[in-house]
Amino acid sequence: MILPFFVIIPLGTAFLISLFGKRIKNLSDLLANLGTLSLLIFSLYSIPQVFVHKILVYKVGGWIPPIGICMVLDGLTSFMLVTVNLVSFLVTLYSVNYMERYTDKHRFYTLFMLMLAGMNGIIITGDLFNLFVFLEIASIASYALVAFGTEAEELEASFKYAVMGSVASSFILLGIALLYSYTSTLNMADISLSLSGKPAGMMVSFVAVLFLAGFGLKTALVPFHAWLPDAHPSAPAPISAMLSGVFIKTLGIYALCRVFFNILTVSSRLLFVLIVLGMISMVVGAFLAIAQTDIKRMFAYSSISQIGYIIFALGIGTPLAILGGLFHLFNHAVFKSLLFLNSGAIEYSTHTRNLNRLGGLSRSLPVTGYTSLLGSMAISGIPPLGGFWSKLIIIIAAIQAGYFVSSVVAILISILTLAYYLKFLKFTFFGKINEARQNIREAPGLMKLSMILLGIICVISGLLIAPLFKPFLQSAVNVLLLGNGYKEAVFGALR
Amino acid sequence: MSEYILCFVLFCIGLYCVLRKRNIIKIIIGLGIIEYAVNLFFVLIGYRAHGRAPILAKDQAILNMVDPLPQALVLTSIVIGLAVTALLVAIAIRIYEKYGTFDITKIRRLRG
């Protein structure tokens, strides 16, 4: 059974690094990279497992659910695990050189591994309270990581983020408490079973609204977005890449999807709320991004905008739209982490992130320049890169479902995205070079390697909808389309 | 019923404290109040009038027992709350070192 290893490996690595990391030099680098590499291998191994068994259920401590806690591996889980662990492996590879600027590298890796344990736990758990616990592990580690530099701005951002995050967690816990009082169980499949036997009432809608507020705050949908543009740029670049790339997707979108589609099976009226929130995020994020002069702040607003696309697609709820949404989730994880790593490489060489003080870097930083070009083109949807296909699918699905105005807005925002990424490229890599920066040096090898690998994935990620690889994405979509049938799948696997 | 409503009132007091107070220490206290409101609500769900602990023993039939699961969950939740509060207080101390104030309106270097 491979399921518990997704939590055991990062927790164990965090423990070992915090014990021995300070005494033995380079051990923390080695352990962290080995840990994330093994997680990546395990998550890739989970893909054929899902194809053979459809769904795998692991009983923690041998207790039979719904009495004990269970871990569930299905298509969506395996898809999210691959996304998270792929990005986290490349990010740890990057951190080896980048984090030399900070003291206490082993503490960084400890917190990083704890955050990873929390995220993998959220994805793999089959129990609602267990999800809350893992969510808090990931959140607390991320609050500390945002404040890792302990400069004034970082502390301020971290405080803001921690307060908002704790309020969100309280909303989620209140939702879980109400759901427990209504169904007297905490197992996700069992809650779904219990709810299907009860008449539809106000309770489920109220719980859904509480979850929407809680997970929406974690996802940074627009009315709840105020913390993200402060927190993501303030963190060290690898952490920005993790937070924007996979963190908000795991804690926000994945948890929201699982609860809304598989447990509560919400009505189409609530899904319409998702469409509206997605649209607002898309538009507001893009307009705020244009005006920014700080590179990372621009990327953070761009994250809000792209998350809007994903939520919009999931709100439409047709099979094609969900396919597009999940495909865009994967693409966004890849290119947004690439762009944040690029911003880190620029800061590493030039010690500034202000667009007005940069320029003409393409000659001295060729690798960063070309990978940024790839990332920017992919996110703004230039064919044949991955981002184009996912946006195309979302827009086609919106037109098919009859949301004409929304699809026009989505296309216009896509053009706006291109505009602000061109601004980023022009102000950073083209134009006249600053005299003082004539002989700057590019980032060291491992940083380059991880950027190049992410750039390659950016180019080939369009292949995920090719017939050969489509079953991987389709099996994730099927889980969400299954809706209420999730409980039969889980209980069927237990028998 | 009134105890549930009082829980929600407590929750709203905490939320008011977080949203309206300027001192960051008071905001942290407000977060604590929110957590306690939710924990209290969770424990009350499992409460039965004149119930007792559900400990299985020989020749004893317990007719009216309290649900033990929420109590176990609330213990976990309290520990999580402790971790969050400790982290927040640590950050607040560092903020005071950097800015020399606890007033949230004066801690504004990030904007946009």
XYZ file of C-alpha atoms in Angstrom:
607
model
C 0.000 0.000 0.000
C 1.577 3.283 -1.041
C -1.025 5.644 0.404
C 0.364 6.403 3.874
C 3.819 7.132 2.446
C 2.603 10.417 0.999
C 2.306 11.714 4.550
C 5.016 9.631 6.227
C 7.879 10.622 3.900
C 7.590 14.418 4.278
C 6.903 14.183 8.020
C 9.844 11.844 8.532
C 12.132 14.032 6.425
C 11.090 17.112 8.401
C 11.893 15.275 11.616
C 15.310 14.083 10.428
C 16.265 17.474 9.019
C 15.341 19.272 12.214
C 17.388 16.740 14.227
C 20.571 16.489 12.178
C 20.373 19.356 9.708
C 22.346 21.798 11.782
C 25.203 19.480 12.657
C 25.941 17.887 9.303
C 26.498 20.260 6.404
C 24.517 19.665 3.192
C 22.510 16.873 4.813
C 19.353 18.961 4.786
C 19.725 19.639 1.032
C 20.237 15.966 0.342
C 17.404 14.729 2.549
C 14.893 17.267 1.256
C 15.668 16.499 -2.367
C 15.585 12.745 -1.798
C 12.282 13.119 0.035
C 10.590 15.104 -2.689
C 12.069 12.901 -5.410
C 10.700 9.772 -3.758
C 7.330 11.498 -3.363
C 7.351 12.324 -7.065
C 8.137 8.701 -7.919
C 5.393 7.442 -5.598
C 2.859 9.838 -7.079
C 3.775 8.812 -10.629
C 3.466 5.184 -9.522
C -0.033 5.959 -8.255
C -1.242 6.654 -11.819
C -1.104 2.995 -13.007
C -2.484 1.927 -9.620
C -5.560 4.081 -10.217
C -5.950 2.610 -13.701
C -5.904 -0.933 -12.398
C -7.930 -0.565 -9.193
C -9.984 2.607 -9.931
C -10.026 3.427 -6.217
C -7.808 2.388 -3.332
C -8.770 2.788 0.312
C -6.277 2.487 3.159
C -7.607 1.932 6.671
C -5.436 3.812 9.155
C -4.630 1.552 12.102
C -6.808 -1.194 10.676
C -10.052 0.399 11.876
C -12.865 0.020 9.407
C -14.380 3.326 8.194
C -16.623 5.080 9.163
C -15.304 4.283 12.670
C -11.655 4.758 11.736
C -9.930 7.224 9.478
C -9.352 6.171 5.902
C -7.153 7.409 3.073
C -8.559 7.348 -0.430
C -6.648 7.242 -3.704
C -8.769 7.931 -6.763
C -8.252 9.732 -10.054
C -8.494 13.269 -8.675
C -6.185 12.421 -5.766
C -3.562 10.962 -8.066
C -3.805 13.980 -10.401
C -3.336 16.444 -7.547
C -0.496 14.392 -6.033
C 1.403 14.426 -9.308
C 0.932 18.195 -9.640
C 1.994 18.985 -6.080
C 4.955 16.651 -5.917
C 6.279 17.559 -9.353
C 6.373 21.246 -8.452
C 7.734 20.612 -4.965
C 10.604 18.458 -6.281
C 11.690 21.133 -8.753
C 11.337 23.792 -6.074
C 13.564 21.924 -3.601
C 16.106 21.489 -6.394
C 16.028 25.264 -6.847
C 16.252 25.999 -3.123
C 19.630 24.264 -2.801
C 21.387 27.287 -4.280
C 18.811 30.001 -3.713
C 18.436 29.559 0.029
C 22.190 30.134 0.587
C 21.281 33.819 1.031
C 19.356 33.039 4.208
C 20.628 31.692 7.482
C 19.118 28.530 8.982
C 18.564 26.622 5.786
C 17.629 23.462 7.700
C 14.726 25.276 9.375
C 13.512 26.292 5.954
C 13.523 22.678 4.796
C 11.803 21.503 7.970
C 8.948 23.964 7.479
C 8.833 23.187 3.776
C 8.469 19.475 4.423
C 5.773 20.094 7.035
C 3.878 22.188 4.521
C 4.249 19.414 1.962
C 3.020 16.829 4.484
C -0.036 18.976 5.106
C -0.792 19.363 1.418
C -0.346 15.674 0.600
C -2.477 14.842 3.635
C -5.308 17.096 2.492
C -5.266 15.477 -0.907
C -5.214 11.885 0.258
C -7.445 11.893 3.321
C -10.962 10.535 3.324
C -12.044 12.076 6.594
C -13.344 15.593 7.029
C -11.766 16.404 10.386
C -8.486 14.891 9.248
C -8.656 17.265 6.294
C -8.982 20.154 8.741
C -5.955 19.005 10.737
C -3.765 18.677 7.640
C -5.046 22.022 6.422
C -3.888 23.630 9.634
C -0.483 21.898 9.457
C 0.038 23.262 5.964
C -1.281 26.707 6.899
C 0.825 27.154 10.040
C 3.964 26.071 8.167
C 3.150 28.553 5.423
C 2.579 31.444 7.872
C 6.041 30.799 9.258
C 7.570 30.454 5.793
C 6.136 33.776 4.623
C 7.849 35.461 7.585
C 11.084 33.526 6.960
C 13.195 36.569 6.072
C 11.983 38.374 9.254
C 12.196 41.786 7.609
C 9.534 44.374 8.408
C 7.448 43.807 5.264
C 7.602 40.029 5.546
C 6.403 40.089 9.155
C 3.580 42.431 8.271
C 2.476 40.239 5.360
C 2.729 37.108 7.468
C 0.642 38.630 10.256
C -2.070 39.673 7.834
C -2.019 36.251 6.191
C -2.086 34.413 9.522
C -5.070 36.390 10.815
C -7.063 35.892 7.619
C -6.062 32.233 7.445
C -7.094 31.559 11.040
C -10.496 33.162 10.498
C -10.906 30.971 7.405
C -9.982 27.867 9.402
C -12.565 28.785 12.039
C -15.237 29.017 9.358
C -14.244 25.602 8.046
C -14.263 24.089 11.546
C -17.698 25.594 12.206
C -18.898 24.023 8.963
C -17.493 20.647 10.000
C -19.150 20.952 13.441
C -22.542 21.711 11.883
C -22.152 18.862 9.416
C -21.233 16.489 12.243
C -24.266 17.535 14.247
C -26.457 16.923 11.210
C -25.041 13.581 10.060
C -23.194 12.313 13.192
C -20.234 11.078 11.182
C -16.999 12.558 9.876
C -16.055 10.143 7.123
C -16.568 11.883 3.782
C -18.258 8.955 2.076
C -20.423 8.313 5.123
C -21.487 11.971 5.307
C -22.511 11.762 1.684
C -24.456 8.567 2.414
C -26.175 10.151 5.390
C -27.054 13.322 3.492
C -28.578 11.404 0.594
C -31.075 9.873 3.048
C -32.207 13.249 4.358
C -34.477 15.755 2.634
C -32.731 18.753 1.102
C -32.875 21.599 3.576
C -31.297 24.844 4.591
C -28.610 23.073 6.615
C -26.627 21.827 3.630
C -26.751 25.245 1.963
C -25.605 26.959 5.155
C -22.715 24.528 5.554
C -21.835 25.018 1.888
C -21.708 28.791 2.379
C -19.436 28.381 5.430
C -17.117 26.129 3.412
C -17.208 28.572 0.515
C -16.150 31.411 2.822
C -13.420 29.310 4.443
C -11.931 27.662 1.380
C -12.550 30.821 -0.654
C -10.337 32.735 1.771
C -7.648 30.092 1.365
C -8.013 30.221 -2.428
C -7.986 34.063 -2.457
C -11.099 34.513 -4.562
C -11.682 38.184 -5.066
C -13.720 39.414 -2.143
C -11.316 37.478 0.086
C -8.069 38.168 -1.782
C -6.475 40.947 0.289
C -3.788 38.781 1.901
C -2.410 37.102 -1.226
C -0.633 40.026 -2.954
C 1.204 40.743 0.306
C 1.965 37.207 1.413
C 3.122 35.612 -1.829
C 5.677 38.267 -2.840
C 7.094 38.557 0.688
C 8.058 34.890 0.944
C 11.388 33.609 -0.430
C 11.078 32.819 -4.154
C 10.812 29.005 -3.820
C 8.015 29.465 -1.285
C 6.243 31.987 -3.503
C 6.378 29.363 -6.223
C 4.934 26.733 -3.890
C 2.241 29.027 -2.479
C 1.051 30.386 -5.793
C 1.737 27.232 -7.728
C 0.179 24.490 -5.649
C -0.716 25.687 -2.151
C -3.815 27.731 -2.961
C -4.956 25.006 -5.338
C -4.673 22.223 -2.793
C -6.096 24.065 0.207
C -8.629 25.965 -1.811
C -9.703 24.447 -5.077
C -9.150 20.759 -4.368
C -10.817 20.905 -0.947
C -13.671 23.008 -2.310
C -14.228 20.588 -5.197
C -14.127 17.530 -2.990
C -16.590 18.991 -0.498
C -18.923 20.579 -3.029
C -19.039 17.895 -5.685
C -18.486 14.644 -3.801
C -19.824 15.240 -0.308
C -22.507 17.899 -0.344
C -23.400 17.529 -4.047
C -24.470 21.173 -4.098
C -27.227 22.573 -6.229
C -26.611 24.414 -9.492
C -27.560 27.656 -7.757
C -24.473 27.411 -5.555
C -22.353 26.503 -8.548
C -23.559 29.732 -10.133
C -22.013 31.572 -7.175
C -18.717 29.949 -8.159
C -19.115 31.246 -11.719
C -19.726 34.793 -10.466
C -16.806 34.689 -8.014
C -14.569 33.255 -10.727
C -15.521 36.000 -13.157
C -14.904 38.760 -10.598
C -11.516 37.277 -9.625
C -10.517 36.952 -13.259
C -11.296 40.607 -14.074
C -10.138 42.294 -10.846
C -6.898 40.278 -10.679
C -5.947 41.150 -14.251
C -6.692 44.873 -13.891
C -4.750 45.131 -10.645
C -1.807 43.221 -12.160
C -1.250 45.719 -14.977
C -0.491 48.615 -12.648
C 2.164 46.813 -10.573
C 5.865 47.647 -10.714
C 7.064 44.857 -8.407
C 7.559 41.665 -10.430
C 6.382 39.259 -7.757
C 3.397 41.422 -6.875
C 2.347 41.389 -10.512
C 2.607 37.606 -10.582
C 0.587 37.365 -7.373
C -2.280 39.376 -8.864
C -1.977 37.282 -11.992
C -2.472 34.189 -9.811
C -5.776 35.612 -8.570
C -6.840 36.153 -12.157
C -5.890 32.640 -13.288
C -7.510 31.036 -10.239
C -10.622 32.884 -11.395
C -10.474 30.927 -14.667
C -10.291 27.607 -12.827
C -13.153 28.427 -10.447
C -15.218 29.740 -13.354
C -14.706 26.493 -15.264
C -15.569 24.343 -12.251
C -18.686 26.413 -11.663
C -19.973 25.685 -15.167
C -19.839 22.045 -14.197
C -20.160 20.359 -17.595
C -17.699 17.510 -18.285
C -15.730 19.600 -20.786
C -15.571 22.594 -18.442
C -14.277 20.485 -15.548
C -11.686 18.962 -17.872
C -10.592 22.462 -18.882
C -10.532 23.643 -15.275
C -8.367 20.788 -14.012
C -6.112 21.040 -17.059
C -5.681 24.764 -16.384
C -4.943 23.945 -12.743
C -2.033 21.726 -13.798
C -0.779 24.243 -16.338
C -1.027 27.120 -13.910
C 0.881 25.154 -11.277
C 3.710 24.648 -13.766
C 4.013 28.065 -15.341
C 3.297 30.152 -12.287
C 5.944 28.328 -10.274
C 8.321 28.765 -13.218
C 7.651 32.517 -13.288
C 8.151 32.897 -9.546
C 11.408 30.946 -9.770
C 12.445 33.286 -12.593
C 11.680 36.309 -10.440
C 13.856 34.728 -7.769
C 16.682 34.258 -10.278
C 16.375 37.902 -11.374
C 16.493 39.027 -7.755
C 19.461 36.717 -7.133
C 21.473 38.391 -9.886
C 20.334 42.013 -9.667
C 19.085 42.364 -6.053
C 15.929 44.175 -7.134
C 12.404 43.272 -8.196
C 11.345 46.726 -9.323
C 10.455 46.730 -13.016
C 11.546 50.358 -13.471
C 15.098 49.589 -12.369
C 15.587 46.545 -14.585
C 16.084 46.210 -18.320
C 18.221 44.563 -20.974
C 18.874 41.450 -18.935
C 18.352 38.996 -21.792
C 22.015 39.082 -22.790
C 23.466 38.463 -19.356
C 20.748 36.076 -18.118
C 19.904 33.929 -21.165
C 18.410 30.925 -19.344
C 16.200 33.067 -17.123
C 15.209 35.152 -20.128
C 14.164 32.269 -22.342
C 12.335 30.363 -19.622
C 10.496 33.561 -18.604
C 9.509 34.006 -22.228
C 8.156 30.439 -22.280
C 6.306 30.900 -19.006
C 4.817 34.237 -20.027
C 3.687 32.947 -23.390
C 2.180 29.850 -21.803
C 0.198 31.809 -19.210
C -1.140 34.298 -21.726
C -2.281 31.479 -23.993
C -0.063 31.461 -27.084
C -0.438 28.233 -29.085
C 1.029 25.530 -28.991
C 1.958 25.951 -25.294
C -0.102 24.315 -22.568
C -1.963 27.409 -21.398
C -3.539 27.945 -24.790
C -5.261 24.555 -24.845
C -6.657 24.800 -21.339
C -8.048 28.310 -21.911
C -9.462 27.217 -25.251
C -11.261 24.282 -23.629
C -12.667 26.514 -20.878
C -13.955 29.075 -23.388
C -15.472 26.420 -25.670
C -17.178 24.832 -22.663
C -18.539 28.216 -21.573
C -19.993 28.828 -25.033
C -21.501 25.343 -25.129
C -23.132 25.918 -21.758
C -24.573 29.216 -22.968
C -22.429 31.677 -21.023
C -21.649 33.908 -24.008
C -20.871 37.130 -22.129
C -18.606 35.304 -19.703
C -16.668 33.641 -22.486
C -16.119 36.997 -24.220
C -14.859 38.404 -20.908
C -12.555 35.383 -20.531
C -11.071 36.025 -23.977
C -10.585 39.743 -23.263
C -8.901 38.987 -19.937
C -6.631 36.558 -21.749
C -5.510 39.427 -24.000
C -4.999 41.605 -20.942
C -2.857 38.819 -19.463
C -0.695 38.913 -22.568
C -0.404 42.707 -22.157
C 0.968 42.628 -18.629
C 3.307 39.742 -19.312
C 4.669 41.634 -22.325
C 5.177 44.578 -19.989
C 7.124 42.313 -17.627
C 9.284 40.939 -20.462
C 9.920 44.356 -21.990
C 10.885 46.066 -18.758
C 13.052 43.171 -17.596
C 14.780 41.524 -20.492
C 14.604 43.911 -23.437
C 15.530 47.550 -23.817
C 18.672 49.278 -22.643
C 20.801 47.665 -20.008
C 21.632 49.560 -16.866
C 25.298 50.605 -16.785
C 25.846 49.235 -13.296
C 24.671 45.776 -14.369
C 27.025 45.233 -17.302
C 28.671 42.188 -15.811
C 26.150 40.457 -13.617
C 26.276 36.698 -13.451
C 23.473 34.240 -13.916
C 22.158 32.010 -11.150
C 24.055 28.768 -10.346
C 23.489 25.427 -12.052
C 20.749 23.784 -10.021
C 18.567 26.893 -10.209
C 19.010 26.916 -13.977
C 18.296 23.194 -14.179
C 14.991 23.452 -12.346
C 13.908 26.458 -14.444
C 14.789 24.627 -17.667
C 12.878 21.515 -16.571
C 9.798 23.595 -15.735
C 10.133 25.366 -19.091
C 10.156 22.019 -20.888
C 7.060 20.888 -18.962
C 5.391 24.185 -19.959
C 5.941 23.350 -23.625
C 4.845 19.730 -23.499
C 1.980 20.053 -21.017
C -0.364 20.606 -23.970
C 0.115 16.897 -24.657
C -1.994 16.048 -21.604
C -5.107 16.252 -23.763
C -3.504 14.110 -26.490
C -5.164 10.666 -26.683
C -2.168 8.923 -25.120
C -2.167 10.943 -21.885
C -5.790 11.997 -21.703
C -6.918 9.098 -19.450
C -4.789 10.606 -16.650
C -6.762 13.857 -16.785
C -10.029 12.136 -17.596
C -9.906 9.885 -14.538
C -9.641 13.028 -12.379
C -12.589 14.599 -14.179
C -14.636 11.441 -13.757
C -14.302 11.614 -9.972
C -15.886 15.066 -9.927
C -18.545 14.041 -12.423
C -19.347 11.017 -10.280
C -20.655 13.428 -7.651
C -22.748 11.559 -5.171
C -21.474 8.222 -6.479
C -18.222 8.785 -4.581
C -19.661 7.046 -1.520
C -20.492 3.877 -3.436
C -16.985 3.852 -4.887
C -15.379 4.141 -1.440
C -17.652 1.631 0.272
C -17.312 -0.700 -2.726
C -13.530 -0.667 -2.329
C -13.875 -1.513 1.372
C -15.795 -4.664 0.761
C -31.363 26.313 21.799
C -30.232 29.486 23.573
C -26.750 28.074 24.178
C -26.204 27.656 20.439
C -27.308 31.238 19.821
C -24.936 32.436 22.554
C -22.141 30.528 20.787
C -22.871 32.396 17.587
C -22.941 35.671 19.524
C -19.505 34.825 20.937
C -18.277 34.022 17.438
C -19.543 37.389 16.203
C -17.871 39.215 19.115
C -14.573 37.600 18.146
C -15.082 38.507 14.499
C -15.893 42.101 15.460
C -12.729 42.217 17.549
C -10.585 40.954 14.658
C -12.114 43.333 12.140
C -12.417 46.529 14.163
C -9.584 46.625 16.701
C -6.372 48.477 15.884
C -4.023 46.878 18.386
C -2.546 43.661 17.022
C -2.554 42.023 20.450
C -6.302 42.628 20.624
C -6.668 41.084 17.193
C -4.872 37.968 18.439
C -7.233 37.867 21.447
C -10.157 38.195 19.031
C -8.905 35.167 17.117
C -8.779 33.293 20.401
C -12.402 34.203 21.095
C -13.434 32.921 17.655
C -11.631 29.637 18.266
C -13.249 29.197 21.678
C -16.686 29.932 20.264
C -16.254 27.201 17.660
C -14.817 24.772 20.216
C -17.657 25.453 22.623
C -20.167 24.869 19.880
C -18.469 21.591 18.980
C -18.582 20.345 22.578
C -22.197 21.387 23.015
C -23.174 19.249 20.035
C -22.139 16.135 21.912
C -23.756 17.173 25.179
C -26.736 15.317 26.606
C -28.569 16.440 29.718
C -27.543 14.278 32.707
C -25.371 12.203 30.393
C -22.250 10.441 31.587
C -18.986 9.250 30.108
C -19.432 6.293 27.748
C -17.041 3.893 29.466
C -17.927 0.290 28.892
C -17.781 -1.808 32.047
C -19.175 -5.150 33.140
C -22.716 -5.285 34.531
C -23.318 -1.634 33.899
C -25.805 -0.380 31.378
C -25.365 3.257 30.453
C -28.610 4.652 29.192
C -27.757 8.297 28.698
C -24.262 9.075 27.529
C -22.337 12.017 26.166
C -20.902 11.791 22.654
C -17.126 11.530 23.228
C -16.008 12.208 19.662
C -16.472 16.015 19.691
C -14.439 16.209 22.894
C -11.540 14.383 21.249
C -11.805 16.620 18.210
C -11.917 19.780 20.318
C -8.733 18.696 22.094
C -7.004 18.545 18.699
C -8.510 21.871 17.754
C -7.283 23.505 20.985
C -3.752 22.301 20.285
C -3.917 23.746 16.777
C -5.212 27.001 18.239
C -2.273 27.067 20.644
C 0.181 26.690 17.766
C -1.444 29.494 15.784
C -1.569 31.819 18.809
C 2.066 31.132 19.701
C 3.159 31.860 16.138
C 1.079 35.044 15.981
C 2.447 36.337 19.274
C 5.991 35.619 18.087
C 5.323 37.563 14.891
C 3.723 40.389 16.896
C 6.848 40.704 19.061
C 9.047 40.859 15.947
C 6.708 43.458 14.410
C 7.047 45.571 17.544
C 10.825 45.358 17.248
C 10.730 46.554 13.636
C 7.966 49.161 13.714
C 7.945 50.230 17.350
C 4.161 50.109 17.547
C 1.254 47.716 17.924
C -1.130 49.986 16.004
C -2.241 48.254 12.810
C -2.908 51.554 11.023
C 0.744 52.534 11.407
C 2.066 49.177 10.162
C 1.531 49.841 6.490
C 4.601 49.428 4.363
C 2.868 47.095 1.931
C 0.276 48.668 -0.272
C -1.202 48.345 -3.736
